[in-house]
Amino acid sequence: MTDHAAIRLTGLTKEFGALTAVDHIDLEIAAGEFFSMLGPSGSGKTTVLRLIAGFEQPTSGTVELFGADVTRSAPFDREVNTVFQDYALFPHMSVIDNVAYGLRVRGVGRAERRDRAMRALAAVRLEQFASRKPAQLSGGQRQRVALARATVVEPKVLLLDEPLGALDLKLREQMQVELKQLQRELGITFIFVTHDQEEALTLSDRIAVFHDGRIEQLGTPRELYERPASRFVADFVGTTNLFGAEHARTVLGRDGEFSVRPEKLSLSASAPTAVGVRSAAGTLVETIYLGSAIRRVIDLDDGPRISVLQRNDRAREEDDLRGDRVHVSWHDEDIVALVPPGG
């Protein structure tokens, strides 16, 4: 074990002409951590990944790998490996030869590299497909081959650039579980880039939310979801209802800007009387059936249009009708301040 962070970025900046893609980022990622970089296209997350890998050189700042400065080191001199979205498997090679390729380049003997490749395939439960060609595999199987090829050389850090992006929803969900399990078994630091907030919440120990080349907020999935630090994070990580200054005053009785998640709200035909519960009247304008849940869209009398998410936990022969009068209620502790009064 080492006292050093797996990755330490200090003052990291990358400029492309007049565009600042990465703007003075300071970040530490712990050894053995599943760390995600989350943000929309153009937010800087992929550029940071490429800077860590050595595919790009920073304009300023440093990249350290387990205490060693690798800022100017070539990609092949860094103990990291990268899994890309397209997997880049060699179509003419068998699965086992694809996995063993990195060992072959490093001069590992034939018997040893076959043994290590088979163990890597076993870790992703594909040893029975060792003799097949990539074209004979499903998308999810090819993704696991790419993971086996990346991990067989035993990198200290594995970089994953939206590796699940090309998969359909069902397979993505399955691979998310398998990827997290594999990371725990290997104990390797995973740095995962994604624009999918649900994917980041599912997989990560911690998440950095990127916006305009900077880290908007850094924290655990629960911290980011339950206590977003800004309007951008609240709106990007999950679905939320935002109350600007005017509506916060008229509906919530507070000064500032606030967020409340749809599942924290309740609906009733009349105003609740329980202690610590507040409510606002409105009109139901839409009901959206989601299977496991039902989303209600309400226009508040003195506020914005908001969403309420209800569990579909009982048989419903018919939904409430558009135009029905309702009361939306909440607990004060579920209202999250985004901009402090006077801030």
Coordinates of C-alpha atoms in Angstrom, one line a residue:
M1 CA 0.0 0.0 0.0
T2 CA 1.1 3.6 -0.5
D3 CA 0.3 6.9 1.2
H4 CA 0.2 8.6 -2.2
A5 CA -3.0 9.4 -4.1
A6 CA -3.4 7.2 -7.2
I7 CA -3.9 10.4 -9.2
R8 CA -3.1 14.0 -8.2
L9 CA -3.8 16.9 -10.6
T10 CA -2.4 20.3 -9.6
G11 CA -3.4 23.5 -11.4
L12 CA -4.2 21.5 -14.5
T13 CA -5.0 23.6 -17.6
K14 CA -5.5 22.8 -21.2
E15 CA -6.0 25.5 -23.9
F16 CA -6.8 24.9 -27.5
G17 CA -6.1 28.3 -29.1
A18 CA -8.6 30.7 -27.5
L19 CA -10.6 27.9 -25.9
T20 CA -9.8 26.9 -22.3
A21 CA -11.0 23.3 -22.2
V22 CA -9.6 22.6 -18.7
D23 CA -9.3 25.5 -16.3
H24 CA -6.9 25.1 -13.3
I25 CA -8.2 21.8 -11.9
D26 CA -6.9 20.5 -8.6
L27 CA -8.0 16.9 -7.8
E28 CA -6.9 13.8 -5.9
I29 CA -8.2 10.3 -6.6
A30 CA -7.5 7.6 -4.0
A31 CA -6.0 4.2 -4.7
G32 CA -8.7 1.6 -5.3
E33 CA -11.4 4.2 -5.9
F34 CA -14.1 4.1 -8.5
F35 CA -14.1 7.7 -9.6
S36 CA -16.4 9.2 -12.2
M37 CA -16.0 12.4 -14.1
L38 CA -19.5 13.5 -15.1
G39 CA -20.6 16.4 -17.3
P40 CA -22.2 17.4 -20.6
S41 CA -20.3 17.5 -23.9
G42 CA -17.6 20.2 -23.9
S43 CA -17.4 20.3 -20.1
G44 CA -13.7 19.2 -20.0
K45 CA -14.1 15.7 -18.6
T46 CA -12.7 13.8 -21.6
T47 CA -9.8 16.2 -22.0
V48 CA -8.8 15.6 -18.3
L49 CA -8.9 11.8 -19.0
R50 CA -6.6 12.3 -22.0
L51 CA -4.2 14.4 -20.0
I52 CA -4.0 11.7 -17.3
A53 CA -3.4 9.1 -20.1
G54 CA -0.8 11.2 -21.8
F55 CA -2.6 11.6 -25.1
E56 CA -2.6 15.4 -24.5
Q57 CA 0.0 17.6 -22.9
P58 CA -1.3 20.3 -20.4
T59 CA -0.8 24.0 -21.1
S60 CA 0.1 24.3 -17.4
G61 CA -0.1 22.2 -14.2
T62 CA 1.0 18.7 -13.3
V63 CA -0.2 15.1 -13.3
E64 CA 1.1 12.7 -10.7
L65 CA 0.6 9.0 -10.6
F66 CA 1.2 7.5 -7.1
G67 CA 3.5 10.3 -6.2
A68 CA 5.5 10.3 -9.4
D69 CA 5.3 13.3 -11.8
V70 CA 4.3 11.9 -15.2
T71 CA 3.2 15.2 -16.8
R72 CA 5.7 14.9 -19.6
S73 CA 5.8 11.1 -19.8
A74 CA 4.7 9.3 -22.9
P75 CA 1.5 7.2 -22.6
F76 CA 3.4 3.9 -22.7
D77 CA 5.6 5.1 -19.8
R78 CA 2.5 5.6 -17.5
E79 CA 1.1 2.6 -15.6
V80 CA -2.4 3.4 -16.8
N81 CA -4.5 1.8 -19.5
T82 CA -7.6 3.1 -21.4
V83 CA -10.8 1.4 -22.5
F84 CA -12.6 3.4 -25.3
Q85 CA -16.2 3.4 -26.4
D86 CA -15.4 1.6 -29.6
Y87 CA -13.3 -1.1 -27.8
A88 CA -10.8 -1.2 -30.8
L89 CA -10.4 -5.0 -30.8
F90 CA -8.4 -6.6 -33.6
P91 CA -11.0 -8.4 -35.8
H92 CA -8.5 -10.9 -37.3
M93 CA -7.4 -12.1 -33.8
S94 CA -9.1 -14.5 -31.5
V95 CA -10.4 -13.3 -28.2
I96 CA -7.5 -14.7 -26.2
D97 CA -4.9 -13.2 -28.6
N98 CA -6.7 -9.8 -28.3
V99 CA -6.4 -10.0 -24.5
A100 CA -2.8 -11.2 -24.6
Y101 CA -1.7 -8.6 -27.1
G102 CA -0.4 -6.1 -24.5
L103 CA 1.6 -8.9 -22.8
R104 CA 3.1 -9.9 -26.2
V105 CA 4.2 -6.3 -26.8
R106 CA 5.9 -6.3 -23.4
G107 CA 7.9 -9.4 -24.2
V108 CA 6.0 -11.8 -21.9
G109 CA 6.6 -15.5 -22.9
R110 CA 3.9 -17.4 -24.7
A111 CA 2.9 -19.8 -21.9
E112 CA 2.7 -17.0 -19.3
R113 CA 0.8 -14.6 -21.5
R114 CA -1.8 -17.3 -22.3
D115 CA -2.2 -18.2 -18.7
R116 CA -2.6 -14.6 -17.7
A117 CA -5.0 -13.9 -20.6
M118 CA -7.2 -16.9 -19.6
R119 CA -7.3 -15.6 -16.0
A120 CA -8.3 -12.2 -17.2
L121 CA -11.0 -13.7 -19.3
A122 CA -12.2 -15.8 -16.4
A123 CA -12.5 -12.6 -14.3
V124 CA -15.0 -11.3 -16.9
R125 CA -16.6 -14.8 -17.3
L126 CA -15.6 -15.2 -21.0
E127 CA -13.0 -18.0 -20.8
Q128 CA -15.3 -20.3 -22.9
F129 CA -15.1 -17.8 -25.8
A130 CA -11.3 -17.6 -25.9
S131 CA -11.1 -19.1 -29.4
R132 CA -13.8 -16.9 -31.0
K133 CA -13.3 -13.8 -33.1
P134 CA -14.7 -10.5 -31.9
A135 CA -17.4 -10.5 -34.7
Q136 CA -18.8 -13.7 -33.1
L137 CA -19.5 -11.9 -29.8
S138 CA -22.3 -9.7 -28.6
G139 CA -21.7 -6.0 -27.8
G140 CA -21.6 -6.7 -24.1
Q141 CA -19.1 -9.6 -24.6
R142 CA -16.8 -7.4 -26.7
Q143 CA -16.9 -4.8 -24.0
R144 CA -15.8 -7.4 -21.4
V145 CA -13.0 -8.5 -23.8
A146 CA -11.8 -4.9 -23.9
L147 CA -11.8 -4.8 -20.1
A148 CA -9.9 -8.1 -19.9
R149 CA -7.3 -6.7 -22.4
A150 CA -6.9 -3.5 -20.4
T151 CA -6.6 -5.2 -17.0
V152 CA -4.3 -8.2 -18.0
V153 CA -1.3 -5.9 -18.0
E154 CA -2.1 -5.0 -14.4
P155 CA -2.2 -1.2 -14.7
K156 CA -2.3 0.9 -11.6
V157 CA -5.1 3.0 -13.0
L158 CA -7.8 2.0 -15.6
L159 CA -9.3 4.9 -17.6
L160 CA -12.7 4.3 -19.1
D161 CA -13.9 6.8 -21.7
E162 CA -17.7 6.2 -21.9
P163 CA -17.2 2.5 -22.6
L164 CA -20.9 1.7 -22.2
G165 CA -22.2 4.4 -24.6
A166 CA -22.8 2.1 -27.6
L167 CA -24.9 -0.5 -25.7
D168 CA -28.6 -0.6 -25.4
L169 CA -30.3 0.3 -22.2
K170 CA -30.8 -3.2 -20.8
L171 CA -27.3 -4.3 -21.6
R172 CA -25.9 -1.0 -20.1
E173 CA -27.7 -1.7 -16.8
Q174 CA -26.3 -5.2 -16.8
M175 CA -22.8 -4.1 -17.6
Q176 CA -22.9 -1.4 -14.9
V177 CA -23.3 -4.1 -12.3
E178 CA -20.6 -6.2 -13.8
L179 CA -18.2 -3.3 -14.1
K180 CA -18.5 -2.3 -10.4
Q181 CA -18.1 -5.9 -9.4
L182 CA -15.0 -6.3 -11.5
Q183 CA -13.4 -3.1 -10.0
R184 CA -14.0 -4.4 -6.5
E185 CA -12.4 -7.8 -7.3
L186 CA -9.4 -6.3 -9.1
G187 CA -8.8 -3.4 -6.6
I188 CA -7.6 -1.2 -9.4
T189 CA -8.4 2.6 -9.4
F190 CA -11.0 3.1 -12.1
I191 CA -11.6 6.6 -13.6
F192 CA -14.8 6.6 -15.5
V193 CA -15.9 9.4 -17.9
T194 CA -19.6 9.7 -18.7
H195 CA -22.4 12.2 -19.5
D196 CA -25.0 9.8 -18.0
Q197 CA -25.8 11.0 -14.5
E198 CA -27.7 7.8 -13.6
E199 CA -24.7 5.7 -14.7
A200 CA -22.3 7.8 -12.5
L201 CA -24.6 7.5 -9.5
T202 CA -24.8 3.8 -9.9
L203 CA -21.1 3.1 -10.3
S204 CA -19.1 5.6 -8.3
D205 CA -17.5 6.0 -5.0
R206 CA -17.1 9.7 -5.8
I207 CA -18.1 11.9 -8.7
A208 CA -16.7 15.2 -10.0
V209 CA -19.3 17.2 -11.9
F210 CA -17.7 19.2 -14.7
H211 CA -19.0 22.4 -16.2
D212 CA -17.1 24.8 -18.5
G213 CA -13.7 23.2 -17.8
R214 CA -14.0 23.3 -14.0
I215 CA -15.2 21.0 -11.3
E216 CA -18.6 22.4 -10.2
Q217 CA -18.9 19.9 -7.3
L218 CA -17.0 16.9 -5.9
G219 CA -18.6 14.3 -3.6
T220 CA -20.3 11.0 -3.2
P221 CA -23.4 10.1 -5.2
R222 CA -25.6 10.7 -2.2
E223 CA -24.0 14.1 -1.5
L224 CA -24.4 15.3 -5.1
Y225 CA -28.0 14.1 -5.3
E226 CA -29.2 15.1 -1.9
R227 CA -27.2 18.3 -1.5
P228 CA -26.3 19.9 -4.8
A229 CA -24.1 22.9 -4.4
S230 CA -25.4 24.9 -7.4
R231 CA -28.3 25.2 -9.8
F232 CA -26.2 23.5 -12.5
V233 CA -25.5 20.4 -10.4
A234 CA -29.1 20.2 -9.1
D235 CA -30.5 20.3 -12.7
F236 CA -27.8 18.0 -14.3
V237 CA -27.6 15.3 -11.6
G238 CA -31.1 13.8 -11.7
T239 CA -34.4 15.5 -12.1
T240 CA -35.4 18.4 -9.8
N241 CA -37.8 21.3 -9.3
L242 CA -36.0 24.7 -9.2
F243 CA -37.4 27.7 -7.4
G244 CA -35.8 31.0 -8.3
A245 CA -35.8 34.0 -6.0
E246 CA -39.4 35.2 -6.8
H247 CA -41.0 31.8 -6.5
A248 CA -38.9 30.8 -3.5
R249 CA -40.4 33.8 -1.7
T250 CA -44.0 33.2 -2.7
V251 CA -44.1 29.4 -2.4
L252 CA -41.4 28.5 0.1
G253 CA -41.3 31.7 2.2
R254 CA -37.5 31.9 1.8
D255 CA -35.0 34.1 0.2
G256 CA -32.5 32.6 -2.3
E257 CA -32.7 29.8 -4.9
F258 CA -33.8 26.3 -4.0
S259 CA -34.2 22.8 -5.3
V260 CA -36.5 20.0 -4.3
R261 CA -36.5 16.5 -5.9
P262 CA -39.8 15.2 -7.4
E263 CA -39.9 12.1 -5.1
K264 CA -39.7 14.3 -2.0
L265 CA -43.1 15.9 -2.8
S266 CA -46.5 14.5 -2.0
L267 CA -50.0 15.1 -3.5
S268 CA -53.3 15.3 -1.7
A269 CA -56.8 16.7 -2.4
S270 CA -56.6 19.1 0.6
A271 CA -53.9 20.9 2.5
P272 CA -52.1 18.7 5.0
T273 CA -52.2 19.6 8.7
A274 CA -49.2 17.6 10.0
V275 CA -46.5 19.5 11.9
G276 CA -43.4 20.4 9.9
V277 CA -45.2 19.9 6.5
R278 CA -45.9 22.8 4.2
S279 CA -48.0 22.9 1.0
A280 CA -49.0 24.9 -2.0
A281 CA -52.1 24.6 -4.1
G282 CA -52.1 24.0 -7.9
T283 CA -53.7 22.3 -10.9
L284 CA -52.8 19.0 -12.3
V285 CA -51.8 19.5 -16.0
E286 CA -50.4 16.1 -16.9
T287 CA -50.0 12.5 -15.7
I288 CA -47.1 10.4 -17.1
Y289 CA -47.1 6.7 -16.6
L290 CA -43.5 5.3 -16.1
G291 CA -44.3 1.8 -15.1
S292 CA -42.6 1.6 -11.7
A293 CA -43.6 5.2 -11.0
I294 CA -46.0 7.9 -12.0
R295 CA -45.0 11.5 -12.7
R296 CA -47.5 14.3 -12.1
V297 CA -47.0 17.7 -13.6
I298 CA -48.6 20.5 -11.6
D299 CA -48.9 24.2 -12.2
L300 CA -48.7 25.9 -8.8
D301 CA -51.0 28.9 -8.2
D302 CA -48.2 31.1 -6.9
G303 CA -45.2 29.3 -8.4
P304 CA -43.7 27.4 -11.3
R305 CA -44.7 24.2 -13.1
I306 CA -43.3 21.3 -11.1
S307 CA -43.1 17.5 -11.2
V308 CA -44.1 15.1 -8.4
L309 CA -42.9 11.5 -8.6
Q310 CA -45.1 8.8 -7.0
R311 CA -44.4 5.1 -6.6
N312 CA -46.7 2.9 -8.5
D313 CA -47.3 0.7 -5.4
R314 CA -51.0 0.0 -5.8
A315 CA -53.5 -0.9 -8.5
R316 CA -54.8 2.2 -10.3
E317 CA -57.9 1.7 -12.4
E318 CA -57.7 5.3 -13.5
D319 CA -55.5 8.3 -13.0
D320 CA -56.4 11.7 -11.6
L321 CA -57.8 13.9 -14.3
R322 CA -56.2 16.9 -15.9
G323 CA -57.5 20.0 -14.4
D324 CA -58.0 18.5 -10.9
R325 CA -57.2 20.8 -8.0
V326 CA -54.4 19.4 -5.8
H327 CA -52.1 20.3 -2.9
V328 CA -48.4 19.7 -3.2
S329 CA -46.7 19.2 0.2
W330 CA -43.1 18.8 1.5
H331 CA -40.9 18.7 4.6
D332 CA -38.7 21.7 5.1
E333 CA -35.6 19.5 5.4
D334 CA -36.1 18.4 1.8
I335 CA -35.7 21.9 0.4
V336 CA -32.1 22.4 -0.7
A337 CA -30.6 25.9 -0.8
L338 CA -28.6 26.5 -4.0
V339 CA -27.7 30.2 -3.6
P340 CA -27.5 31.4 0.0
P341 CA -29.4 34.7 0.7
G342 CA -27.1 37.5 -0.3
G343 CA -24.7 35.0 -1.9

